[in-house]
PDB file of C-alpha atoms in Angstrom:
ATOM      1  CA  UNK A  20     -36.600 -40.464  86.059  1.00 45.00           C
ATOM      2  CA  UNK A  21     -33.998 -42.613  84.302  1.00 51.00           C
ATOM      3  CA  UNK A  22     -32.831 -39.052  82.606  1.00 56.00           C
ATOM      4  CA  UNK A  23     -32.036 -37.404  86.166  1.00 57.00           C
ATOM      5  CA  UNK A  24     -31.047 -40.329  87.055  1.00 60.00           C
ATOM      6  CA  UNK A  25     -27.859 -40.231  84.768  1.00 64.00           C
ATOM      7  CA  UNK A  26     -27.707 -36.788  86.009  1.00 68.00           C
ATOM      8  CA  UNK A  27     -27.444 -37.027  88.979  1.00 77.00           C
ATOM      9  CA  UNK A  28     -24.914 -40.144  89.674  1.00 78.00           C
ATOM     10  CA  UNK A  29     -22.130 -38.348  88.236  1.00 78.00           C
ATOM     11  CA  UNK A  30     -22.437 -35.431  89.936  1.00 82.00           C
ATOM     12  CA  UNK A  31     -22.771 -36.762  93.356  1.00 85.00           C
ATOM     13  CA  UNK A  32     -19.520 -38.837  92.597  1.00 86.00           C
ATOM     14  CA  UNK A  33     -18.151 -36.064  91.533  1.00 87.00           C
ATOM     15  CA  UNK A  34     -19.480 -33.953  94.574  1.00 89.00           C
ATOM     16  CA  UNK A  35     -18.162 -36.629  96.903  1.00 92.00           C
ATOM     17  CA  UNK A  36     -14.200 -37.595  95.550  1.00 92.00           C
ATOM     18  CA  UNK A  37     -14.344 -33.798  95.175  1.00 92.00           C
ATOM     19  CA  UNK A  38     -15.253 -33.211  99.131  1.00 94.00           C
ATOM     20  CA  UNK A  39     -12.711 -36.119  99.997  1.00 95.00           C
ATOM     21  CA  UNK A  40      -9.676 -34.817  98.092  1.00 93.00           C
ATOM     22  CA  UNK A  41     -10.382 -31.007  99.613  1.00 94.00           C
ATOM     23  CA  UNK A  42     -10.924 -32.886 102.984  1.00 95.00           C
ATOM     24  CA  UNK A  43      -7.880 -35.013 103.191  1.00 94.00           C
ATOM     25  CA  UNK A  44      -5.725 -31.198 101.724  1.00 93.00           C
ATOM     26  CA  UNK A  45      -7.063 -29.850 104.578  1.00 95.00           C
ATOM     27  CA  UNK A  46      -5.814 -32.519 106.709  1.00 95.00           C
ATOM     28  CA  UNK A  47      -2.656 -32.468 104.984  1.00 93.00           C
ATOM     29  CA  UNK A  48      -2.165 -29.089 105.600  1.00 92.00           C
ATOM     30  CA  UNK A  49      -3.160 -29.479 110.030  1.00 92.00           C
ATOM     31  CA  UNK A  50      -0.298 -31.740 109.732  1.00 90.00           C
ATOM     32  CA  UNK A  51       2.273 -29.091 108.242  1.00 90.00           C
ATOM     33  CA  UNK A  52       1.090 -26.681 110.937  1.00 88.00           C
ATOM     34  CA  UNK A  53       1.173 -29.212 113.866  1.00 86.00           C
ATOM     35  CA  UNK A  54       5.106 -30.061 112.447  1.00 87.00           C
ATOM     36  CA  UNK A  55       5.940 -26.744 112.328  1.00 87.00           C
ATOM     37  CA  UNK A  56       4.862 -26.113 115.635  1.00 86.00           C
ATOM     38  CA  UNK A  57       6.819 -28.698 116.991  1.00 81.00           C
ATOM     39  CA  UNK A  58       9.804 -28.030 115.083  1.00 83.00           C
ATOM     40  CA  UNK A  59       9.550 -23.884 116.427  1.00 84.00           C
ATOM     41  CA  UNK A  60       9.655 -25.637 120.121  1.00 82.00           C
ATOM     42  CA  UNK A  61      12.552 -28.134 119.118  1.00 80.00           C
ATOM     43  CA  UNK A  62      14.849 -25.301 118.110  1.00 83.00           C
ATOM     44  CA  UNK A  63      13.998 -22.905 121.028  1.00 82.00           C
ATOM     45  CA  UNK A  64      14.862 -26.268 123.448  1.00 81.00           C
ATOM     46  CA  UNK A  65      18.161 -26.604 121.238  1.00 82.00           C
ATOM     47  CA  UNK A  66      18.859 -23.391 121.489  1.00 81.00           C
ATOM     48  CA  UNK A  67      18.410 -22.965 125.587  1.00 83.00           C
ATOM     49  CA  UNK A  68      21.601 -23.360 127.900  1.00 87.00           C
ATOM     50  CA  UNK A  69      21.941 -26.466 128.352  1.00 90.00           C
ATOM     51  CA  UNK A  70      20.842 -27.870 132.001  1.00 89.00           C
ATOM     52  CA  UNK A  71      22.274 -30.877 134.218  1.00 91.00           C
ATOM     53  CA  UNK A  72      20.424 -34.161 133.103  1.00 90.00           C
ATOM     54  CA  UNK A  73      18.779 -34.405 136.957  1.00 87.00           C
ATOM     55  CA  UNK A  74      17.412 -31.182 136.790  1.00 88.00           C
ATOM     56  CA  UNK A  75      15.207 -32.693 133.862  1.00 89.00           C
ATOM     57  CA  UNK A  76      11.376 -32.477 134.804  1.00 86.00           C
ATOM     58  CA  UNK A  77       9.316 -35.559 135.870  1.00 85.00           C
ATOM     59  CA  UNK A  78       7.191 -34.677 132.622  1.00 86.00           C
ATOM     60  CA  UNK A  79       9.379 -35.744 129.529  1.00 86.00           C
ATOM     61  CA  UNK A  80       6.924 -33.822 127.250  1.00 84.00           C
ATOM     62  CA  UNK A  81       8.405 -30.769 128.496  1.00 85.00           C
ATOM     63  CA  UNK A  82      11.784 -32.145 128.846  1.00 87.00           C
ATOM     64  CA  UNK A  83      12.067 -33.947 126.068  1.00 89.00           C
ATOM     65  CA  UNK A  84      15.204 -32.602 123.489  1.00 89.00           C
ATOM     66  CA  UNK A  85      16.410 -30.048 126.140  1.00 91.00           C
ATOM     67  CA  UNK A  86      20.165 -29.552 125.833  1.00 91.00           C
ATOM     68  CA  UNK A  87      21.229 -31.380 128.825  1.00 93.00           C
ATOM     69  CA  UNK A  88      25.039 -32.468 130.445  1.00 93.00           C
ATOM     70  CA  UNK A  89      25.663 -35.209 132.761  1.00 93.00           C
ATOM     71  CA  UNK A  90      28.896 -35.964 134.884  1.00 93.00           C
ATOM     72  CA  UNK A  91      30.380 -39.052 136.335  1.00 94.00           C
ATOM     73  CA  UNK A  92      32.155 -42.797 135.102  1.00 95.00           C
ATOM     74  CA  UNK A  93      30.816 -45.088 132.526  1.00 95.00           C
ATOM     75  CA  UNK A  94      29.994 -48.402 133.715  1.00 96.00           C
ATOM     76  CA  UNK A  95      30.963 -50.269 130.727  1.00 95.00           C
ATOM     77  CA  UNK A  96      30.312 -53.902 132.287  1.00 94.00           C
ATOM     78  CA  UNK A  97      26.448 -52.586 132.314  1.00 94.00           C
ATOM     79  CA  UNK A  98      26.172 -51.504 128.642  1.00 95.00           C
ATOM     80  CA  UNK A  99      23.764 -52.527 126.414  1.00 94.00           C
ATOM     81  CA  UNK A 100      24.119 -53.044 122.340  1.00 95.00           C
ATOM     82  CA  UNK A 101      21.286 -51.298 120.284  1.00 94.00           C
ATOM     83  CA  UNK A 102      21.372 -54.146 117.378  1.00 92.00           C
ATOM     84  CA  UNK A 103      20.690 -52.951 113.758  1.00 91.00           C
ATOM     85  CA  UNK A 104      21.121 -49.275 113.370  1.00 92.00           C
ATOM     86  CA  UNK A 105      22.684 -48.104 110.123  1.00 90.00           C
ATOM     87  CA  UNK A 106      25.263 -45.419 109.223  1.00 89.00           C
ATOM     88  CA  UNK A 107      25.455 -44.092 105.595  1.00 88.00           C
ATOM     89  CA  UNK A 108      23.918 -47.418 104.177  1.00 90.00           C
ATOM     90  CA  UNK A 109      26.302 -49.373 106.334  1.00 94.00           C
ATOM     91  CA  UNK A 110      25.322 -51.969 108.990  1.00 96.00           C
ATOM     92  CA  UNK A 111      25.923 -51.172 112.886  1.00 95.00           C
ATOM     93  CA  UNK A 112      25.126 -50.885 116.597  1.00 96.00           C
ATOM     94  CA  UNK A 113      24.773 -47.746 118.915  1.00 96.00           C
ATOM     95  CA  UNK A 114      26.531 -48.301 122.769  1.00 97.00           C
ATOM     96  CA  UNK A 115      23.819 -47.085 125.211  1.00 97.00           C
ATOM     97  CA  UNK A 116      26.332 -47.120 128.450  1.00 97.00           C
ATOM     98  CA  UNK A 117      25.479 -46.537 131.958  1.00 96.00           C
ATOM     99  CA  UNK A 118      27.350 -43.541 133.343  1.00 96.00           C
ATOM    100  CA  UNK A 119      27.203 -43.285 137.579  1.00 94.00           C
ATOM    101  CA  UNK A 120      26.469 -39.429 138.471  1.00 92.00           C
ATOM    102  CA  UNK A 121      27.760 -37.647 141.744  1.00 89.00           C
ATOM    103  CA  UNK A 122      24.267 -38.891 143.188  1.00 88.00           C
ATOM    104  CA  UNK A 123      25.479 -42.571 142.421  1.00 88.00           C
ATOM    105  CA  UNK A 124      22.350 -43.115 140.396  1.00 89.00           C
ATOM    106  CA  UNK A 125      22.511 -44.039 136.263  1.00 91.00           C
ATOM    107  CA  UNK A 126      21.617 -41.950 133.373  1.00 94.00           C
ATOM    108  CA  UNK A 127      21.763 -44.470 129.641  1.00 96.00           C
ATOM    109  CA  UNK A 128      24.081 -42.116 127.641  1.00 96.00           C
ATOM    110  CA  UNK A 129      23.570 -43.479 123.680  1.00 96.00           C
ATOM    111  CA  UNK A 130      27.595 -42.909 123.277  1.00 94.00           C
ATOM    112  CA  UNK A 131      26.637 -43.175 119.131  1.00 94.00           C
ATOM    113  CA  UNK A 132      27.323 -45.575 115.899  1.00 95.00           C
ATOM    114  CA  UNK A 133      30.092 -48.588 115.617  1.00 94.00           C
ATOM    115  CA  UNK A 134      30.443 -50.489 112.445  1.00 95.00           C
ATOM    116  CA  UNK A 135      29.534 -54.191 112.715  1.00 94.00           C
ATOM    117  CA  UNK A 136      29.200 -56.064 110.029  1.00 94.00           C
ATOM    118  CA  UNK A 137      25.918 -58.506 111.006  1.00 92.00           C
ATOM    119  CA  UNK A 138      24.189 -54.904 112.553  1.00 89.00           C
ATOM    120  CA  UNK A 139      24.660 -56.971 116.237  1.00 91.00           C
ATOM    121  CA  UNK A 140      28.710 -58.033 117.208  1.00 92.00           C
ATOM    122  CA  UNK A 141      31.587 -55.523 117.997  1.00 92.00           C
ATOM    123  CA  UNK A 142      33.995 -55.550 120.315  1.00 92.00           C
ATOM    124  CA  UNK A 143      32.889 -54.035 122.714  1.00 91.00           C
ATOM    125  CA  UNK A 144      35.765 -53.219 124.926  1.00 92.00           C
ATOM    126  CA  UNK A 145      37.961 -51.311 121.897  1.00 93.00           C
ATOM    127  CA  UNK A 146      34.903 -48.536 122.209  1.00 93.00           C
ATOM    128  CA  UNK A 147      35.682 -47.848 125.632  1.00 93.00           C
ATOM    129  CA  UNK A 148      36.277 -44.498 126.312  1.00 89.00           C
ATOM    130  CA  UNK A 149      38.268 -42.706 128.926  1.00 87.00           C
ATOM    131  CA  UNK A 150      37.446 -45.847 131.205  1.00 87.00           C
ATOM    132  CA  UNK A 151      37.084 -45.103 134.816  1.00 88.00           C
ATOM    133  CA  UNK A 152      37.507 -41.503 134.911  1.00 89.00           C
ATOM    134  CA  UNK A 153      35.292 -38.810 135.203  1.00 91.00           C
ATOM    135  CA  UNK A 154      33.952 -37.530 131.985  1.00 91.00           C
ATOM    136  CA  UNK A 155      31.360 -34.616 131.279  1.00 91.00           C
ATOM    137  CA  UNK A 156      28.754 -35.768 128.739  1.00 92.00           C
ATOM    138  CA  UNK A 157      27.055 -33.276 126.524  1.00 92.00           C
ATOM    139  CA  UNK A 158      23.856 -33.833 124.330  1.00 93.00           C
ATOM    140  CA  UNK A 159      20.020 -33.746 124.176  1.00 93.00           C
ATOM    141  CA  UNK A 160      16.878 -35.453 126.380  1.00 91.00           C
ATOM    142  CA  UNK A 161      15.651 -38.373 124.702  1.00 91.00           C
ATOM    143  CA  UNK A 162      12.558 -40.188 125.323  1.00 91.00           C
ATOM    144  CA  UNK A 163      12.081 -44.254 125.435  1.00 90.00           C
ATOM    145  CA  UNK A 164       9.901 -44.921 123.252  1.00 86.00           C
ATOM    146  CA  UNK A 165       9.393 -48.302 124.371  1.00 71.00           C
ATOM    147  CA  UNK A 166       9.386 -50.333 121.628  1.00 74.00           C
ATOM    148  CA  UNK A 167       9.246 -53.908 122.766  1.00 71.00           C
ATOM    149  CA  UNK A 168      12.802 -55.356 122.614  1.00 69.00           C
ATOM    150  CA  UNK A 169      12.971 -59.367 121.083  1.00 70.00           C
ATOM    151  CA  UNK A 170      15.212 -61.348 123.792  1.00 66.00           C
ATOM    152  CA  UNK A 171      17.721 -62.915 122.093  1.00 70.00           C
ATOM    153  CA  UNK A 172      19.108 -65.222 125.131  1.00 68.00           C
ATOM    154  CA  UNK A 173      22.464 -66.162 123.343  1.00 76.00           C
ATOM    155  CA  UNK A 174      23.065 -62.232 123.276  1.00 83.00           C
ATOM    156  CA  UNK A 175      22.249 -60.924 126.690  1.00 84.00           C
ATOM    157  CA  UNK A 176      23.651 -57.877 126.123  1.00 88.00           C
ATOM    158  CA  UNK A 177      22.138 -56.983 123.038  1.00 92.00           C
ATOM    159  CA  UNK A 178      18.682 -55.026 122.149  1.00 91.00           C
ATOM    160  CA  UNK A 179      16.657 -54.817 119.315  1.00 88.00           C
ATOM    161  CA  UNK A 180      14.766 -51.651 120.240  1.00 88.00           C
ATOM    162  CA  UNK A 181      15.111 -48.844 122.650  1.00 89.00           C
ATOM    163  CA  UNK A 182      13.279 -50.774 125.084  1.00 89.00           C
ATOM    164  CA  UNK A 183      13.616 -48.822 128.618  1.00 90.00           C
ATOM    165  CA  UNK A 184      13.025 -52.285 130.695  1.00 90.00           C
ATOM    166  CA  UNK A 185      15.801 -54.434 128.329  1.00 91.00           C
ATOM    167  CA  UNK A 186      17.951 -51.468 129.049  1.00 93.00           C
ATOM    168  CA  UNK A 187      17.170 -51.868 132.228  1.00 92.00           C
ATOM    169  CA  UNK A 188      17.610 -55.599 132.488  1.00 92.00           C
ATOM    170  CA  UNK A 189      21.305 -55.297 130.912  1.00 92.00           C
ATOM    171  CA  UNK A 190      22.155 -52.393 133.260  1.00 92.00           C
ATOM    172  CA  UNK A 191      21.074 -54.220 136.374  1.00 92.00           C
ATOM    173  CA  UNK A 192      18.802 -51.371 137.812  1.00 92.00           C
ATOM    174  CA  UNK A 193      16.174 -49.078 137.074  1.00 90.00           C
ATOM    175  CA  UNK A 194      16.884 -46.071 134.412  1.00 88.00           C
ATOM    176  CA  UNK A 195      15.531 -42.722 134.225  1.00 88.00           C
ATOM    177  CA  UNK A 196      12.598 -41.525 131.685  1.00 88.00           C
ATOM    178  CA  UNK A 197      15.347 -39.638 129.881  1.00 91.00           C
ATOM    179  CA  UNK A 198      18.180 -40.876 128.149  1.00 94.00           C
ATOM    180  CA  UNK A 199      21.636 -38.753 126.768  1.00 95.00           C
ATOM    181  CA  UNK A 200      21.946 -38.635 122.876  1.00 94.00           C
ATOM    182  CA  UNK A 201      25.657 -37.779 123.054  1.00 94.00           C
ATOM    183  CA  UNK A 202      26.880 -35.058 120.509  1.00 89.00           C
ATOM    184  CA  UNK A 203      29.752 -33.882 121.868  1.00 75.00           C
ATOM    185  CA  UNK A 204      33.028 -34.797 124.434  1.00 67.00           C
ATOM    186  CA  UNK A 205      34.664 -33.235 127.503  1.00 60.00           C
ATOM    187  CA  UNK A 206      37.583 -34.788 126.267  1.00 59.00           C
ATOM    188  CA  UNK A 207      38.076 -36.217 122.614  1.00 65.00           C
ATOM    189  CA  UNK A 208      38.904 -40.317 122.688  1.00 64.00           C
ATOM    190  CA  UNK A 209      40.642 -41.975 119.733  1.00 69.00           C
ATOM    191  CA  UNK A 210      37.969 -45.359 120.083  1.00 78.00           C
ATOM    192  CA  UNK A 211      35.351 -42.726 119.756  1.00 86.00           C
ATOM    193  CA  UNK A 212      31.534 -43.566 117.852  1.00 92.00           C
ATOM    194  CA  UNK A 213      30.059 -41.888 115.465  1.00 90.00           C
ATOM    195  CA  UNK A 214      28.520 -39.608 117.739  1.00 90.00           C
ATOM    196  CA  UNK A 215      24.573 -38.862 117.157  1.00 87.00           C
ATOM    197  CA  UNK A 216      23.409 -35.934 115.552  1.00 81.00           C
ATOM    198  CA  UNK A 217      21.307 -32.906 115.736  1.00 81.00           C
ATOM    199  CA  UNK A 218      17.238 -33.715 115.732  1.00 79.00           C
ATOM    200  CA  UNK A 219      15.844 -33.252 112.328  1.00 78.00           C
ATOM    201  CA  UNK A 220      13.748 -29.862 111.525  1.00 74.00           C
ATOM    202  CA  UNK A 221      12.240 -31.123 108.308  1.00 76.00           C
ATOM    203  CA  UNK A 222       8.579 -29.889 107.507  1.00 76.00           C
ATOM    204  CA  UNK A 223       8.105 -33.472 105.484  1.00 80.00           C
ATOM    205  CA  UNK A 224       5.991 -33.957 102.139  1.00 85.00           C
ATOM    206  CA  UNK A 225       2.967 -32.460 104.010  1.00 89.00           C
ATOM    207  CA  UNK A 226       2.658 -29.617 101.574  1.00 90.00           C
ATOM    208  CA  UNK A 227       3.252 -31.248  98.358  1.00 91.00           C
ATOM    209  CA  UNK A 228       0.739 -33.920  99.215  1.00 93.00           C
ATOM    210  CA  UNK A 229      -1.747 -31.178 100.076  1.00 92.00           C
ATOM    211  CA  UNK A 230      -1.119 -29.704  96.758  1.00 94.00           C
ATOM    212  CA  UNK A 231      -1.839 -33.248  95.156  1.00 94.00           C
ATOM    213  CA  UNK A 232      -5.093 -33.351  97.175  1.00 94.00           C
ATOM    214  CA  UNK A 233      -6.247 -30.005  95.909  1.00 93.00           C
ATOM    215  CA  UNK A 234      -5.243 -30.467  92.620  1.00 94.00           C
ATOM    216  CA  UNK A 235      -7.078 -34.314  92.459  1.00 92.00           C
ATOM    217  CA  UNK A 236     -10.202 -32.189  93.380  1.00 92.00           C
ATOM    218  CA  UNK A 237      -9.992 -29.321  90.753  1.00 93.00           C
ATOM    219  CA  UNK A 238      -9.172 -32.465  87.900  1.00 92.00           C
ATOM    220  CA  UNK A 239     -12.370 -33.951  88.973  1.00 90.00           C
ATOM    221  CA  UNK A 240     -14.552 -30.832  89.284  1.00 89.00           C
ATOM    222  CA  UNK A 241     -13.481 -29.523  85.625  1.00 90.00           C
ATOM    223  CA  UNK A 242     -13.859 -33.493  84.810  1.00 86.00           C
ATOM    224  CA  UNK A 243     -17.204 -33.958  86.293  1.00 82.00           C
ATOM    225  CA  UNK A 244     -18.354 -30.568  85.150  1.00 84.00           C
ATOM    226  CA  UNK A 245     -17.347 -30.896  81.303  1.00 84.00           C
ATOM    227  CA  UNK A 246     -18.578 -34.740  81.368  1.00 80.00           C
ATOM    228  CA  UNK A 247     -22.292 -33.743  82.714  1.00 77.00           C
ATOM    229  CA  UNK A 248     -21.993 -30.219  80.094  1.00 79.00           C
ATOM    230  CA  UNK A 249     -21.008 -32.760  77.043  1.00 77.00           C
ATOM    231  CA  UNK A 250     -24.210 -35.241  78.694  1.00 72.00           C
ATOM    232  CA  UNK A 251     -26.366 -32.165  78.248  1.00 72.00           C
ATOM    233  CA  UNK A 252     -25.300 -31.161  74.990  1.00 75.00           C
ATOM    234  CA  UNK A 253     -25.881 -34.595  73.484  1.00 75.00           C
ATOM    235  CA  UNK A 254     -28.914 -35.100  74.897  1.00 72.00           C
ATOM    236  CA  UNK A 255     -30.292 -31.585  73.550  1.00 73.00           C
ATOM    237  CA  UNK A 256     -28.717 -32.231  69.952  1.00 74.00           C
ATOM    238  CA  UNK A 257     -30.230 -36.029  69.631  1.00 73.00           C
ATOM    239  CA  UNK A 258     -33.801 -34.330  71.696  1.00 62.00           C
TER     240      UNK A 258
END
């Protein structure tokens, strides 16, 4: 019994980091199929005519990164600071501004990056753009994620996530389930942000750590197999 026994531990630890390692490839490789799904949709929503932001759908799963434009006038008195967002390695905000459509209600445009050098204080006003006219705002749908937003009552106007109800606290009044990620102008302004860009397509390390899974497994299976072969070997030659 105490023979097998040596047996037969190393190959069921074998048998079973073996089954884990294939298991978790497997996995791996779900999630490069499930990513490049989703990235096959992104690009056929990026690539449709764009649509006017309040023709969006109720459901932001299908709306979500549609092309969209919105018209009307920034309310810059309403905007709210998105604290520590970075740009190249460099500290800054994005402006998510209020801008009043034709049917008076408010649509959160992210108008993009400022440089400011404790990620939280700009001037605010010297970002204003094309104040009080009419512009046409071009981008994609995003989605609130809701993060929960940290008050910070000595900054009223600033947020620390993209936080739908702080948003919706600065702006005095509800928002919608979309918001604007700008990428483009009607009309260029010289105080303009970095405007945001394109949604990623990247596939991730999904593959490569599937590979590492797979090849984990067929180290341990030659492993295991030549380590119970040499067991054999030296028990026969000492028998």
């Amino acid at each position: 019994m105490p023979t097998q026994r040596s047996y037969l531990i190393p190959i069921v630890a074998t048998a079973v980091f073996v089954a884990v390692c294939a298991r978790l490839g497997v996995w791996q490789l779900d999630r490069l199929q499930q990513r490049r799904a989703f990235n096959a949709r992104l690009e056929a929503r990026l690539a449709a005519a764009p649509v006017s932001v309040a023709a969006l759908p109720a459901d932001t799963a299908v709306g979500h990164y549609h092309r969209v434009t919105a018209r009307g006038v920034f309310e810059y008195e309403r905007e709210a600071v998105l604290a520590t967002r970075s740009q190249m390695g460099s500290p800054g905000v994005h402006l998510l501004t209020p801008l009043r459509l034709a049917d008076s209600t408010l649509v959160i445009v992210n108008r993009g990056w400022v440089y400011a050098p404790d990620a939280m204080t700009i001037d605010a006003p010297a970002w204003r753009e094309h104040e009080g006219d009419t512009v046409t705002v071009s981008g994609y749908a995003e989605t609130w994620p809701d993060r929960a937003s940290i008050p910070a009552p000595e900054r009223p106007t600033v947020v620390r996530a993209l936080d739908s109800a702080a948003v919706a606290k600065v702006a005095g009044e509800p928002v919608r389930a979309y918001y604007v990620a700008q990428t483009s102008d009607s009309a260029r302004a010289p105080n303009r942000p970095v405007r945001l860009g394109e949604p990623e397509l990247a596939e991730g390390s999904h593959k490569s750590y599937a590979v590492q899974w797979f090849s984990f497994a067929l180290i341990a299976l030659i492993g295991g197999t030549l380590l119970v072969r040499e067991e054999v070997v030296r028990r026969r030659a000492s028998a």
